[in-house]
N, CA, C and O atoms as CSV, one atom per row, in Angstrom:
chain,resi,resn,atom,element,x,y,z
A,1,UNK,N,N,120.019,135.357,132.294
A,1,UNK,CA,C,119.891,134.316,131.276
A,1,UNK,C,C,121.259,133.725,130.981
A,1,UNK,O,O,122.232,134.430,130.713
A,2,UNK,N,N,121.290,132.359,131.045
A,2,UNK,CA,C,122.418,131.967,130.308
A,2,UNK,C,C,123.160,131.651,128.823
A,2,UNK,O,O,122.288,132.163,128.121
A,3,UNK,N,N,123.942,131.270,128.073
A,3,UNK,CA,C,124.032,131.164,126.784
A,3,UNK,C,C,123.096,130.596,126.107
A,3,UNK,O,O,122.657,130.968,125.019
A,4,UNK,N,N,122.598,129.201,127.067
A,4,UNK,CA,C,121.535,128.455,126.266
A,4,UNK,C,C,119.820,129.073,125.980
A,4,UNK,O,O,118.999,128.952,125.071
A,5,UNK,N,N,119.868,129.793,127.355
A,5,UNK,CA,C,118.716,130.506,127.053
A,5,UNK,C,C,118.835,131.774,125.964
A,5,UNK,O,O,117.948,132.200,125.224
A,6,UNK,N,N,120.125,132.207,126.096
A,6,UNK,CA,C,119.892,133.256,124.993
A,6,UNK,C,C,119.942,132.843,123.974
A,6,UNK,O,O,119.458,133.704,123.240
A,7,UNK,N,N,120.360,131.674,123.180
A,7,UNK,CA,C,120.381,131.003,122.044
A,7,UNK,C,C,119.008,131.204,121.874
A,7,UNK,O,O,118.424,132.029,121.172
A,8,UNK,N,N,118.435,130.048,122.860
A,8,UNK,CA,C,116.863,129.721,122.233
A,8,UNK,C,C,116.019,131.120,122.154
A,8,UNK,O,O,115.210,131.156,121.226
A,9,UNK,N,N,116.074,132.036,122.816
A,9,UNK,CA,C,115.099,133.058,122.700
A,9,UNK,C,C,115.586,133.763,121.284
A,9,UNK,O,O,114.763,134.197,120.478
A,10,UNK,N,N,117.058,133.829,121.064
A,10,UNK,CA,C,117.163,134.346,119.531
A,10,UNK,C,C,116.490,133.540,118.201
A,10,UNK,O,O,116.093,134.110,117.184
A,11,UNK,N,N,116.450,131.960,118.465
A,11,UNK,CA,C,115.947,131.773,117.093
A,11,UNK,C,C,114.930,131.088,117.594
A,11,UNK,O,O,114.891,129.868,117.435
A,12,UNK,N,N,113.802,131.855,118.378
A,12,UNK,CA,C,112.488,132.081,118.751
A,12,UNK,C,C,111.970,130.392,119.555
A,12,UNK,O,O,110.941,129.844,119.159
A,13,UNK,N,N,112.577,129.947,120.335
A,13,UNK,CA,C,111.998,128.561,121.263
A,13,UNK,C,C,112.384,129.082,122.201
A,13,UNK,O,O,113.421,129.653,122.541
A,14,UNK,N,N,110.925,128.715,122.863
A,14,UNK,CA,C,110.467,129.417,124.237
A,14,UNK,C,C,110.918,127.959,124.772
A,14,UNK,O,O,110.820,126.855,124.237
A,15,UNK,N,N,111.678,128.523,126.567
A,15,UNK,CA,C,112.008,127.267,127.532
A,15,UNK,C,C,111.244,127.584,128.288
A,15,UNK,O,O,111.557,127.129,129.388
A,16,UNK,N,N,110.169,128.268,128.326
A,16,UNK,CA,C,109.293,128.440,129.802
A,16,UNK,C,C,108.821,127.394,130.281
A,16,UNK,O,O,109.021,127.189,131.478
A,17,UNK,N,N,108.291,126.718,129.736
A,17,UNK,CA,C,107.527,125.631,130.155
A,17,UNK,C,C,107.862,124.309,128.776
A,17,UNK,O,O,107.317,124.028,127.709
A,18,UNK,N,N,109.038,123.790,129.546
A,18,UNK,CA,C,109.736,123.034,128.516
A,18,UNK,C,C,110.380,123.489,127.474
A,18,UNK,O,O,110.425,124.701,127.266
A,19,UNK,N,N,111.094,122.427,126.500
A,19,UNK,CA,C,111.027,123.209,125.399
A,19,UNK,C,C,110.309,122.962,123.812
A,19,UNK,O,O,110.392,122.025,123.018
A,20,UNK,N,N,109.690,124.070,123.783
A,20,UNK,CA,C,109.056,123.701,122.359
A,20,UNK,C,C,109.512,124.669,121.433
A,20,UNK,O,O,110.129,125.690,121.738
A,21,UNK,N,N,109.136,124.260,120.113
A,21,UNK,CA,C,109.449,124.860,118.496
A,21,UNK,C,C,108.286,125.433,117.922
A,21,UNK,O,O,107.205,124.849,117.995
A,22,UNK,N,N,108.418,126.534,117.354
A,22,UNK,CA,C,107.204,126.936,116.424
A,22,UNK,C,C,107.945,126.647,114.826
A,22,UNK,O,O,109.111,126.924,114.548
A,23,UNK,N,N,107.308,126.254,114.240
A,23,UNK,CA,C,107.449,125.991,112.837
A,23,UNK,C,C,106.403,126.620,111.886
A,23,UNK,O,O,105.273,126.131,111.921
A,24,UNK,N,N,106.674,127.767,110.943
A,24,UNK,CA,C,106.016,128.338,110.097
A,24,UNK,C,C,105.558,127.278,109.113
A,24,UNK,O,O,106.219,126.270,108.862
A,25,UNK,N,N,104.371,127.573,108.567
A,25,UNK,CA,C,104.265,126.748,107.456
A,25,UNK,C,C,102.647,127.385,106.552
A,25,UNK,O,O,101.516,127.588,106.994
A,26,UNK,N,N,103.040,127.489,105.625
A,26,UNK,CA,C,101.853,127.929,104.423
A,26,UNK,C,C,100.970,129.520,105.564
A,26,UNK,O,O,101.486,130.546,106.008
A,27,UNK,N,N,100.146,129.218,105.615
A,27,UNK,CA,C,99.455,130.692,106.382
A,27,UNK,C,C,99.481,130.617,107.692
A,27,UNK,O,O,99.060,131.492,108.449
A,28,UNK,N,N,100.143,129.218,108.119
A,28,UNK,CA,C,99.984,129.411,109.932
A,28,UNK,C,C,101.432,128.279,110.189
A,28,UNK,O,O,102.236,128.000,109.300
A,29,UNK,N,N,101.471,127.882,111.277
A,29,UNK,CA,C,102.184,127.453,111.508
A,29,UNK,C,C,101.828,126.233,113.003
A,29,UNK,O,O,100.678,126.115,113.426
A,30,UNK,N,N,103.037,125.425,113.631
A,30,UNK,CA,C,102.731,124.158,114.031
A,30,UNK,C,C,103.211,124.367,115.665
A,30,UNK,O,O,104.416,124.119,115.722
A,31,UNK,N,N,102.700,124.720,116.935
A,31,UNK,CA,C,103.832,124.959,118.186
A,31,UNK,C,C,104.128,123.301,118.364
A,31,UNK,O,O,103.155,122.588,118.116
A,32,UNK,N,N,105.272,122.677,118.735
A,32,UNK,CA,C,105.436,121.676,118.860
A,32,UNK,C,C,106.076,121.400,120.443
A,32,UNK,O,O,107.073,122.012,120.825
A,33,UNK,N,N,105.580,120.700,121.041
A,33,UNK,CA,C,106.708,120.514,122.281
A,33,UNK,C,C,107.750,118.903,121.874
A,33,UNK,O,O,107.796,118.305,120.799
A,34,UNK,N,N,108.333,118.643,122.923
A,34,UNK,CA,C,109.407,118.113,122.524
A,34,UNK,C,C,108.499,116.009,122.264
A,34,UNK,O,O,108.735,114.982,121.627
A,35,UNK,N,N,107.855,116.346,122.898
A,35,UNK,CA,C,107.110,114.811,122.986
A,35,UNK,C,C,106.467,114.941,121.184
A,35,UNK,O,O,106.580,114.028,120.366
A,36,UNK,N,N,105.983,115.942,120.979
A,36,UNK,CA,C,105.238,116.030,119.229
A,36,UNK,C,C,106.852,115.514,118.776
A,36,UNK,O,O,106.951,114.290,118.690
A,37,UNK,N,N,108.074,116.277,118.489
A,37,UNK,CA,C,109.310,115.818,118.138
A,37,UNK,C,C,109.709,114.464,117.950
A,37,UNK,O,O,110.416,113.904,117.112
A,38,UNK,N,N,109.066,114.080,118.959
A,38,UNK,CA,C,109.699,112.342,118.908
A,38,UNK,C,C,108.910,111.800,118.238
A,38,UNK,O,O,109.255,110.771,117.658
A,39,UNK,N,N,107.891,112.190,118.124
A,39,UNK,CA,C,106.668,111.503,117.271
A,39,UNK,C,C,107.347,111.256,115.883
A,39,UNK,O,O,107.260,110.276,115.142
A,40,UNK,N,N,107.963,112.280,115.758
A,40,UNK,CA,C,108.507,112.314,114.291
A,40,UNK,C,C,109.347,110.936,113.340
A,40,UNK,O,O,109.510,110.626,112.159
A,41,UNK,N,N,109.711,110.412,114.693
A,41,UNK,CA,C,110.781,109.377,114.283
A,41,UNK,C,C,109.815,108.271,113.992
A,41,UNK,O,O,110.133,107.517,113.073
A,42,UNK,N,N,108.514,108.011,114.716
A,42,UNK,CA,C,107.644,107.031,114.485
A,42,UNK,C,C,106.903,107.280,113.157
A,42,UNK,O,O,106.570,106.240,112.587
A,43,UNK,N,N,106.537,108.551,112.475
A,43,UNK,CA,C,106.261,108.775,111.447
A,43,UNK,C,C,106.399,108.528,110.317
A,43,UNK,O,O,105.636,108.377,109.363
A,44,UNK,N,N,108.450,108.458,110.621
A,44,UNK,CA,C,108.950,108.249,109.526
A,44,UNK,C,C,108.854,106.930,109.139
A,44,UNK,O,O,109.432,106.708,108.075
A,45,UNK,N,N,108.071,105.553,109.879
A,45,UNK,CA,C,108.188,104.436,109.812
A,45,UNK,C,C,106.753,103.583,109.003
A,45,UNK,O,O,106.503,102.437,108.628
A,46,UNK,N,N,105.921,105.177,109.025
A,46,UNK,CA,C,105.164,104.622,108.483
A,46,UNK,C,C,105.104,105.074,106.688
A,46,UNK,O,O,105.921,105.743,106.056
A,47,UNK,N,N,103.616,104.318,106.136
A,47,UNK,CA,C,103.900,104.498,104.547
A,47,UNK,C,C,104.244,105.861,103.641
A,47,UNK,O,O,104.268,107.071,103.863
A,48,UNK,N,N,104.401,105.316,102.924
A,48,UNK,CA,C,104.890,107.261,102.076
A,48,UNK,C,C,103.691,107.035,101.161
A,48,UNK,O,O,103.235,105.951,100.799
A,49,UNK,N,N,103.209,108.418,100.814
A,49,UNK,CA,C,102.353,108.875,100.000
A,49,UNK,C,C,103.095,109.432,98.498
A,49,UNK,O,O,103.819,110.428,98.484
A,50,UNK,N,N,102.845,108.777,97.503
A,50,UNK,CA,C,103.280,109.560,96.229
A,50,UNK,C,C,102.181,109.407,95.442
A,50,UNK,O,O,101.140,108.793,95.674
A,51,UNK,N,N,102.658,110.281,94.101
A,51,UNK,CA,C,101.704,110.324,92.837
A,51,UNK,C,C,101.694,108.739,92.119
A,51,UNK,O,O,100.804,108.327,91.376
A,52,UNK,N,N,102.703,108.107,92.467
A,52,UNK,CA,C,102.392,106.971,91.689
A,52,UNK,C,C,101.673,105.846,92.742
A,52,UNK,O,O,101.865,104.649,92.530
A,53,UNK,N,N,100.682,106.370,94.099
A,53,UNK,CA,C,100.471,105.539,94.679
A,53,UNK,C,C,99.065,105.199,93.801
A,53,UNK,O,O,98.627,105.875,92.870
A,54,UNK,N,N,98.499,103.996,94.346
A,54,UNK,CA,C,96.672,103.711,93.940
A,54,UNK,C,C,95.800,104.090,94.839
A,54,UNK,O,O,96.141,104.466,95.960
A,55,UNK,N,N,94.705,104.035,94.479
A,55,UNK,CA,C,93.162,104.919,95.147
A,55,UNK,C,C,93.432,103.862,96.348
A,55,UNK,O,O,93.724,104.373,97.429
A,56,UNK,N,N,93.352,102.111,96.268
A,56,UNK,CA,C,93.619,101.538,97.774
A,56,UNK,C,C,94.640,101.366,98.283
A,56,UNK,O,O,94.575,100.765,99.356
A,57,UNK,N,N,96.168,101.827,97.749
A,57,UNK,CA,C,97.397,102.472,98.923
A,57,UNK,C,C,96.638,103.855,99.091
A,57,UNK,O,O,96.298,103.763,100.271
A,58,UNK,N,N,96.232,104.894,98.716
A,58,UNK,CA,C,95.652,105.587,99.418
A,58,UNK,C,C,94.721,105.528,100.413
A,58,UNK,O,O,94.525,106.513,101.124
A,59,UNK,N,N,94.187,104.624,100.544
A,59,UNK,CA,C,93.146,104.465,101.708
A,59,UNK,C,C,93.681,103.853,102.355
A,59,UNK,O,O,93.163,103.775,103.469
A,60,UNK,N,N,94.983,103.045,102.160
A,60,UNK,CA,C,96.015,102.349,103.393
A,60,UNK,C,C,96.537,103.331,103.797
A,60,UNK,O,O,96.226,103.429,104.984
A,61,UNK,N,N,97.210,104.195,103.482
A,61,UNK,CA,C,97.739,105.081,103.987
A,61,UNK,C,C,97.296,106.213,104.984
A,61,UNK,O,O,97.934,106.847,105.824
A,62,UNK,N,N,96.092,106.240,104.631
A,62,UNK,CA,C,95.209,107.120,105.299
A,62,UNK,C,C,94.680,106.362,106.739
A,62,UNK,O,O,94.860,106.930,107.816
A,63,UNK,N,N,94.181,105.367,106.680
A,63,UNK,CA,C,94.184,104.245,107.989
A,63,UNK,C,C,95.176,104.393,108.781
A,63,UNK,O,O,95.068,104.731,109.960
A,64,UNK,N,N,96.701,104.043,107.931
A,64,UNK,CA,C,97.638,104.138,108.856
A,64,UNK,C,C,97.668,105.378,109.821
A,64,UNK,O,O,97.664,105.372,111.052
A,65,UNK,N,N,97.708,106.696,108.749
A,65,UNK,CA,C,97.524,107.711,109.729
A,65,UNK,C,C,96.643,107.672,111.101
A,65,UNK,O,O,97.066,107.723,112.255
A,66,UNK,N,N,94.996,107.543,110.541
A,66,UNK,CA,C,94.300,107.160,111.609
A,66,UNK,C,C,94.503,106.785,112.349
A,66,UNK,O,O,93.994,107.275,113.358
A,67,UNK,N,N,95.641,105.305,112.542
A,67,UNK,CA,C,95.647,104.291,113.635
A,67,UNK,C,C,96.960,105.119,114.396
A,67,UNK,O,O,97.206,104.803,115.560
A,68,UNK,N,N,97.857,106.254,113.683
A,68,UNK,CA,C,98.626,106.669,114.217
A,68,UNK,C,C,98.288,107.719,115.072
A,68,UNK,O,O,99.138,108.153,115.849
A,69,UNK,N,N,97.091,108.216,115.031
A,69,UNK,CA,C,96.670,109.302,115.992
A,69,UNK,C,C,95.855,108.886,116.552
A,69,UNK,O,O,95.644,109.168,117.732
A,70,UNK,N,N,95.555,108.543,116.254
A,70,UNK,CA,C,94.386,107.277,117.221
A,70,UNK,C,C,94.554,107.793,119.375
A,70,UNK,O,O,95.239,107.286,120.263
A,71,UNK,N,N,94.025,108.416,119.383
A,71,UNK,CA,C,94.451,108.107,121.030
A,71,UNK,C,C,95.617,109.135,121.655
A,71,UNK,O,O,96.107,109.107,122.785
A,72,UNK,N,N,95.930,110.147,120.437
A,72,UNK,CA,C,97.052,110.408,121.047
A,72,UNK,C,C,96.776,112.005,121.270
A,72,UNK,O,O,97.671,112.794,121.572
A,73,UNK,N,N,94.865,112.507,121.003
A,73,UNK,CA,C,94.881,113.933,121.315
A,73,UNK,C,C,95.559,114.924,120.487
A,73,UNK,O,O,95.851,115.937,121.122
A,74,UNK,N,N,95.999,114.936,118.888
A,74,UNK,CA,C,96.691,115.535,118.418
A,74,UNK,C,C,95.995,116.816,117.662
A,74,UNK,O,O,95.236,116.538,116.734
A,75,UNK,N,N,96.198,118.217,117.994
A,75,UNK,CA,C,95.381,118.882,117.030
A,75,UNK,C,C,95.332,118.803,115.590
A,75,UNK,O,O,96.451,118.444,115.223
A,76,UNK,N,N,94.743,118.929,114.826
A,76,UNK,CA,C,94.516,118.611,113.287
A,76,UNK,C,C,95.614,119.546,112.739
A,76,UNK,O,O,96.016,118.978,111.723
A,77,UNK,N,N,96.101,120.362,112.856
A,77,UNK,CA,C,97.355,121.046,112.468
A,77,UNK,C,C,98.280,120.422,112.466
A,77,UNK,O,O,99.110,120.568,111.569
A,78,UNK,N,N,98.495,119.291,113.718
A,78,UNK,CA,C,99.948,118.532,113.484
A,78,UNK,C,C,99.668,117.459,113.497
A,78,UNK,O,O,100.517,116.617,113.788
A,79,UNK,N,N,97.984,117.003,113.093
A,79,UNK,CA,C,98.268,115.644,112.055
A,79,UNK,C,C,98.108,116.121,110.423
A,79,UNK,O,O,97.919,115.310,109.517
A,80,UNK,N,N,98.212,117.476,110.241
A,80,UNK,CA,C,98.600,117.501,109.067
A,80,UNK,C,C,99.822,117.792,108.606
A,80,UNK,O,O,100.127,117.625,107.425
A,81,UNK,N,N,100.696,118.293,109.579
A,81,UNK,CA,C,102.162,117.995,109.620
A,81,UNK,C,C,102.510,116.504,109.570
A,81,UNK,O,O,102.840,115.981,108.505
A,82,UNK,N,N,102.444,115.874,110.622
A,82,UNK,CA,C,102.764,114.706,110.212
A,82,UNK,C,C,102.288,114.070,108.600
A,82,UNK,O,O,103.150,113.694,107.807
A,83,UNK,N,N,101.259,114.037,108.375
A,83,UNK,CA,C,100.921,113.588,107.264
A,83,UNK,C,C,101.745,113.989,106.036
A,83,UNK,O,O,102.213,113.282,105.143
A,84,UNK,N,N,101.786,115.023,106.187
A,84,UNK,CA,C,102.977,115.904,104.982
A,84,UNK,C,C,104.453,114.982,105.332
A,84,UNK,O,O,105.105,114.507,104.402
A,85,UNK,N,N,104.794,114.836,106.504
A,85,UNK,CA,C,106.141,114.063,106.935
A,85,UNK,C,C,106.117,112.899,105.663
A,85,UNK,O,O,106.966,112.787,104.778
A,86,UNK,N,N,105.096,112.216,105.818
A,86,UNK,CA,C,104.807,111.176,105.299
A,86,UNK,C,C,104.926,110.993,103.495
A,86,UNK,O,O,105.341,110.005,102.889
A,87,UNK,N,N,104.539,111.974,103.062
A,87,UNK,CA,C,104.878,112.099,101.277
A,87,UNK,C,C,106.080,112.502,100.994
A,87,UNK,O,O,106.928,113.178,101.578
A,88,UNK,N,N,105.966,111.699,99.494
A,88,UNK,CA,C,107.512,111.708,98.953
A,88,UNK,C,C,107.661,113.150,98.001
A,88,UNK,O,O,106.573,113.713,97.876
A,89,UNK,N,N,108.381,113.586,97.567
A,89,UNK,CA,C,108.641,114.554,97.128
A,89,UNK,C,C,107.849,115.287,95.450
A,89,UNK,O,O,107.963,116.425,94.994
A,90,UNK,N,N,107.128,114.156,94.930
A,90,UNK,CA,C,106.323,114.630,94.007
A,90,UNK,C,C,105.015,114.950,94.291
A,90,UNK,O,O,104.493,115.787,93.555
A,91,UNK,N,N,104.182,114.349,95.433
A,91,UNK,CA,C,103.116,114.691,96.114
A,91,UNK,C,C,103.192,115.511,96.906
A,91,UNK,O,O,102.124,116.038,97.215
A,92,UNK,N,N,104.660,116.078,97.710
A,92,UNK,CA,C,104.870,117.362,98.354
A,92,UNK,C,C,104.722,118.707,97.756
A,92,UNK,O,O,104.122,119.654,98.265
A,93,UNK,N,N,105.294,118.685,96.697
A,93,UNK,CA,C,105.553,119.948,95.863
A,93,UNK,C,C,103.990,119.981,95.296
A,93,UNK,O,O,103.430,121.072,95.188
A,94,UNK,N,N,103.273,118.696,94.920
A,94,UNK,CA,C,102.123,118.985,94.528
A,94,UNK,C,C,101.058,119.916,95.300
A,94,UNK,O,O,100.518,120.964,94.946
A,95,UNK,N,N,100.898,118.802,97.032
A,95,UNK,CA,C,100.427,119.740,98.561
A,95,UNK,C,C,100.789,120.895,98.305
A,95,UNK,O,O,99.942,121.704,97.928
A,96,UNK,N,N,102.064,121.248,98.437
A,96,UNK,CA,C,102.829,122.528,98.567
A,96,UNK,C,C,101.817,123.866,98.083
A,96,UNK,O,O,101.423,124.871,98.675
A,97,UNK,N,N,101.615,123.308,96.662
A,97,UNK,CA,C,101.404,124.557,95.757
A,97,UNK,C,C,99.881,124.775,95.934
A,97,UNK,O,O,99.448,125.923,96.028
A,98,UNK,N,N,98.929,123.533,95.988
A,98,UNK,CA,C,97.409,123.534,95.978
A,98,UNK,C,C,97.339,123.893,97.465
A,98,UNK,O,O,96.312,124.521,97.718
A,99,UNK,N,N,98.062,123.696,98.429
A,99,UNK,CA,C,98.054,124.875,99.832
A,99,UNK,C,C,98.127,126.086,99.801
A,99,UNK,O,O,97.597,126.844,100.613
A,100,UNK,N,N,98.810,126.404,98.835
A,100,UNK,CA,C,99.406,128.118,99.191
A,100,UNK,C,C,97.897,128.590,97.993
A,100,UNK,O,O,97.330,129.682,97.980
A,101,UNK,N,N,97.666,127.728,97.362
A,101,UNK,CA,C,96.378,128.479,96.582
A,101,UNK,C,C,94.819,128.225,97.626
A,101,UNK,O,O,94.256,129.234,98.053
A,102,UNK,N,N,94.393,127.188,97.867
A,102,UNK,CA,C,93.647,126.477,98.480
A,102,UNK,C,C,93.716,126.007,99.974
A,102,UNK,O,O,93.474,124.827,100.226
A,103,UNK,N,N,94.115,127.101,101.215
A,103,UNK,CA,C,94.541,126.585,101.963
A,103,UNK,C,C,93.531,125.902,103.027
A,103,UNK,O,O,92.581,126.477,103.558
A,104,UNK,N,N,93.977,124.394,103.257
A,104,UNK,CA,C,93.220,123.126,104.230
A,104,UNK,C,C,93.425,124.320,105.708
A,104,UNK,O,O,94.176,125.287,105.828
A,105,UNK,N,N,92.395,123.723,106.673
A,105,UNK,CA,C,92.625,124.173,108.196
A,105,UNK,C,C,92.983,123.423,108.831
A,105,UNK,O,O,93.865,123.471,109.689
A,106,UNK,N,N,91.943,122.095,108.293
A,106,UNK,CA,C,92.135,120.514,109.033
A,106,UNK,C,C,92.690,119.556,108.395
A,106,UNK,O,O,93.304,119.689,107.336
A,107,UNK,N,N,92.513,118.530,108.994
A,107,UNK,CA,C,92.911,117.377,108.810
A,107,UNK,C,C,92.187,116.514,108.106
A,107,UNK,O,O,92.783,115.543,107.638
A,108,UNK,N,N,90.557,116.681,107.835
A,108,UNK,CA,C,89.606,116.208,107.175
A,108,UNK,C,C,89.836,116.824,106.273
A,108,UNK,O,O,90.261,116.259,105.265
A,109,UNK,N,N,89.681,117.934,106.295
A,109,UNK,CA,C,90.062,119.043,104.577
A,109,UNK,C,C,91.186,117.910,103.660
A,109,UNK,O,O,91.005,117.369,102.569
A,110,UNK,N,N,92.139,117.848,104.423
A,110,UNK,CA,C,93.316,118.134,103.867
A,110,UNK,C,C,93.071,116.372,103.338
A,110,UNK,O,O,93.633,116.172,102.261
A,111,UNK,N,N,92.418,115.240,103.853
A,111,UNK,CA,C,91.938,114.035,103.753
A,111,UNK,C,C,90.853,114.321,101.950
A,111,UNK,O,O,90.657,113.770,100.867
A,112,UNK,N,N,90.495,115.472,102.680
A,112,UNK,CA,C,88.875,115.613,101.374
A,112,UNK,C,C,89.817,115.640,99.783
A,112,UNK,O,O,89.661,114.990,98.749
A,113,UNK,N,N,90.761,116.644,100.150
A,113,UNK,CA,C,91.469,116.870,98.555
A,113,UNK,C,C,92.251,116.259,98.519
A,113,UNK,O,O,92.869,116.347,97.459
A,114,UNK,N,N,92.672,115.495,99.285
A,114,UNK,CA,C,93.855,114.149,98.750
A,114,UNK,C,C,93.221,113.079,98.307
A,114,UNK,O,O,93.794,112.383,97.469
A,115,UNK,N,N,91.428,112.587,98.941
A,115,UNK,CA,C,91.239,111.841,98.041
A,115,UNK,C,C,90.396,112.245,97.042
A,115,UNK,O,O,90.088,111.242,96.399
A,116,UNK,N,N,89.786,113.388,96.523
A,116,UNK,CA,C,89.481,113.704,95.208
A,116,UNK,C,C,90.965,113.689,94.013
A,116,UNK,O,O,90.955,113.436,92.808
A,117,UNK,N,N,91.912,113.990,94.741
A,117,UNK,CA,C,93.780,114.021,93.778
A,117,UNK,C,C,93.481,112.210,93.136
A,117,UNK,O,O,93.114,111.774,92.045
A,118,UNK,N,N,93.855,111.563,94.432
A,118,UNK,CA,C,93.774,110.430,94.321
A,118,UNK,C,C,92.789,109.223,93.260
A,118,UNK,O,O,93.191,108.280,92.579
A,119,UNK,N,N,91.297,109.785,93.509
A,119,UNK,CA,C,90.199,109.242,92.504
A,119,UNK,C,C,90.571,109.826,91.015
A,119,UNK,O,O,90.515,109.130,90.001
A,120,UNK,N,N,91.032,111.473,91.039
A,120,UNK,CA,C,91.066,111.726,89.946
A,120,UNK,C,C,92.119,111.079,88.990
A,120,UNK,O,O,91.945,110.944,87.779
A,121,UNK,N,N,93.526,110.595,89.862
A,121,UNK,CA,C,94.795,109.810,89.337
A,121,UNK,C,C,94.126,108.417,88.800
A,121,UNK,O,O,94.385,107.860,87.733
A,122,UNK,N,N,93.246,108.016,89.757
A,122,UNK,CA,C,92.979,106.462,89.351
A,122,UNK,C,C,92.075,106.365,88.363
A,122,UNK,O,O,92.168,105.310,87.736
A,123,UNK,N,N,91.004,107.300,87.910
A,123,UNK,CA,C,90.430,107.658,87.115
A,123,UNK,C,C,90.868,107.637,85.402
A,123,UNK,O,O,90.358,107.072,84.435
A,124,UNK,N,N,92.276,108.702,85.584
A,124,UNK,CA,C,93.027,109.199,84.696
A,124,UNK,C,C,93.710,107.623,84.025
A,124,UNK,O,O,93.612,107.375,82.823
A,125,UNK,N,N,94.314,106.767,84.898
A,125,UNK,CA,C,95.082,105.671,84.781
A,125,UNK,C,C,94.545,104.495,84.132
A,125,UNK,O,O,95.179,103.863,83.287
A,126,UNK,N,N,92.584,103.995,84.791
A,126,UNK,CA,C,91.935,103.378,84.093
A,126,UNK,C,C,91.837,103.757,82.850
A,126,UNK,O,O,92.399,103.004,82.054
A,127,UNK,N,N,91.223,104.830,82.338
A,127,UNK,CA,C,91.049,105.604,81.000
A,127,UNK,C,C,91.919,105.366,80.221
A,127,UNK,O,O,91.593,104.859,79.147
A,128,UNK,N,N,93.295,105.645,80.492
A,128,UNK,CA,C,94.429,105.179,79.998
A,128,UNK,C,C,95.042,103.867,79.308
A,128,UNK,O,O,95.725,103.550,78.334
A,129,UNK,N,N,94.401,103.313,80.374
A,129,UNK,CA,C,94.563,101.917,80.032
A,129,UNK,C,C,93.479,101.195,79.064
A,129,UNK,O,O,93.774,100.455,78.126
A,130,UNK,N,N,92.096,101.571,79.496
A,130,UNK,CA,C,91.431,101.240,78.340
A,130,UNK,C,C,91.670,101.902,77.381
A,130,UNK,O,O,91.064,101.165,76.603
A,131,UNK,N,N,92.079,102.755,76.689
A,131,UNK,CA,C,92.684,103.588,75.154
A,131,UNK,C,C,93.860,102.778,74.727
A,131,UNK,O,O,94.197,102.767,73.543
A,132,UNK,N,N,94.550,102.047,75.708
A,132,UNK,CA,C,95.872,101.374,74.983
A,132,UNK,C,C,95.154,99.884,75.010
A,132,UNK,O,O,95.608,99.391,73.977
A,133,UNK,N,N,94.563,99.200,75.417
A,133,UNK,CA,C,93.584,97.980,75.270
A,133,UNK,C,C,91.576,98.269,74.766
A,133,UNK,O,O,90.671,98.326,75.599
A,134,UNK,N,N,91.444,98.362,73.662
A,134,UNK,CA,C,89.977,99.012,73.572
A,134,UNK,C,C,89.755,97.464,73.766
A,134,UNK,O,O,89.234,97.386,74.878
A,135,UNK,N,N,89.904,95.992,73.172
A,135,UNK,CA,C,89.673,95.240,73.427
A,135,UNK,C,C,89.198,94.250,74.188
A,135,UNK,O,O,88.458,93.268,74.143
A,136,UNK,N,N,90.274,95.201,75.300
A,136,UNK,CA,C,90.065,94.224,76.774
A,136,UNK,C,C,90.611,92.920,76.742
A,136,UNK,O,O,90.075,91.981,77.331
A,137,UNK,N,N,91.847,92.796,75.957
A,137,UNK,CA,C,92.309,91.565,75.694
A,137,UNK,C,C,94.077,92.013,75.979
A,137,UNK,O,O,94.958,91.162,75.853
């Protein structure tokens, strides 16, 4: 083995057959080869997900995803990585925690409770708004 191979076998990326990354995450984790990697940069180009988004940027956002896997064979594990790529840091920590209690498998799961989060925000916001306008004026 040479240096580079002993590098990678110490902080666990296998070169057997290319090279790929395992990435831990909540109860399982993501094998990535180097083509998933690049994906990453296209990811970052698309919309961000936060708490202050609306019920229809949420359903834009969710399209986008769609149209981003669209064709490209991705297991539902690392379009829910990517998707996580995609939120900003108050909807992360939110994922974060309702994962480690509630953990998604898929990618539909993980679609199902983002938009019940989502209806329940827009829900919360109308309500809101009618209590500070009872009028409607």
């Amino acid at each position: 083995m040479n240096d580079w191979e002993i590098y990678l076998d110490s902080v666990g990326v296998s070169s057997s057959v290319g090279i790929s990354f395992w990435v831990a995450h909540g109860a399982f984790g993501y094998f990535f080869s180097m083509a998933d990697l690049k994906l990453l940069k296209k990811v970052h180009l698309l919309p961000k997900l936060s708490l202050a988004t609306r019920l229809k940027e949420y359903y834009d956002w969710e399209e986008h995803m769609e149209d981003f896997f669209w064709g490209r064979g991705l297991a539902s594990a690392l379009k829910m990585y990517y998707a996580e790529e995609t939120m900003a840091t108050d909807i992360s920590h939110w994922w974060d925690c309702w994962d480690k209690k509630f953990p998604c498998w898929t990618w539909s799961d993980m679609k199902a409770v983002l938009r019940r989060r989502f209806r329940s925000l827009e829900s919360k916001k109308v309500a809101t708004a009618r209590a500070q306008n009872p009028q409607g004026t």
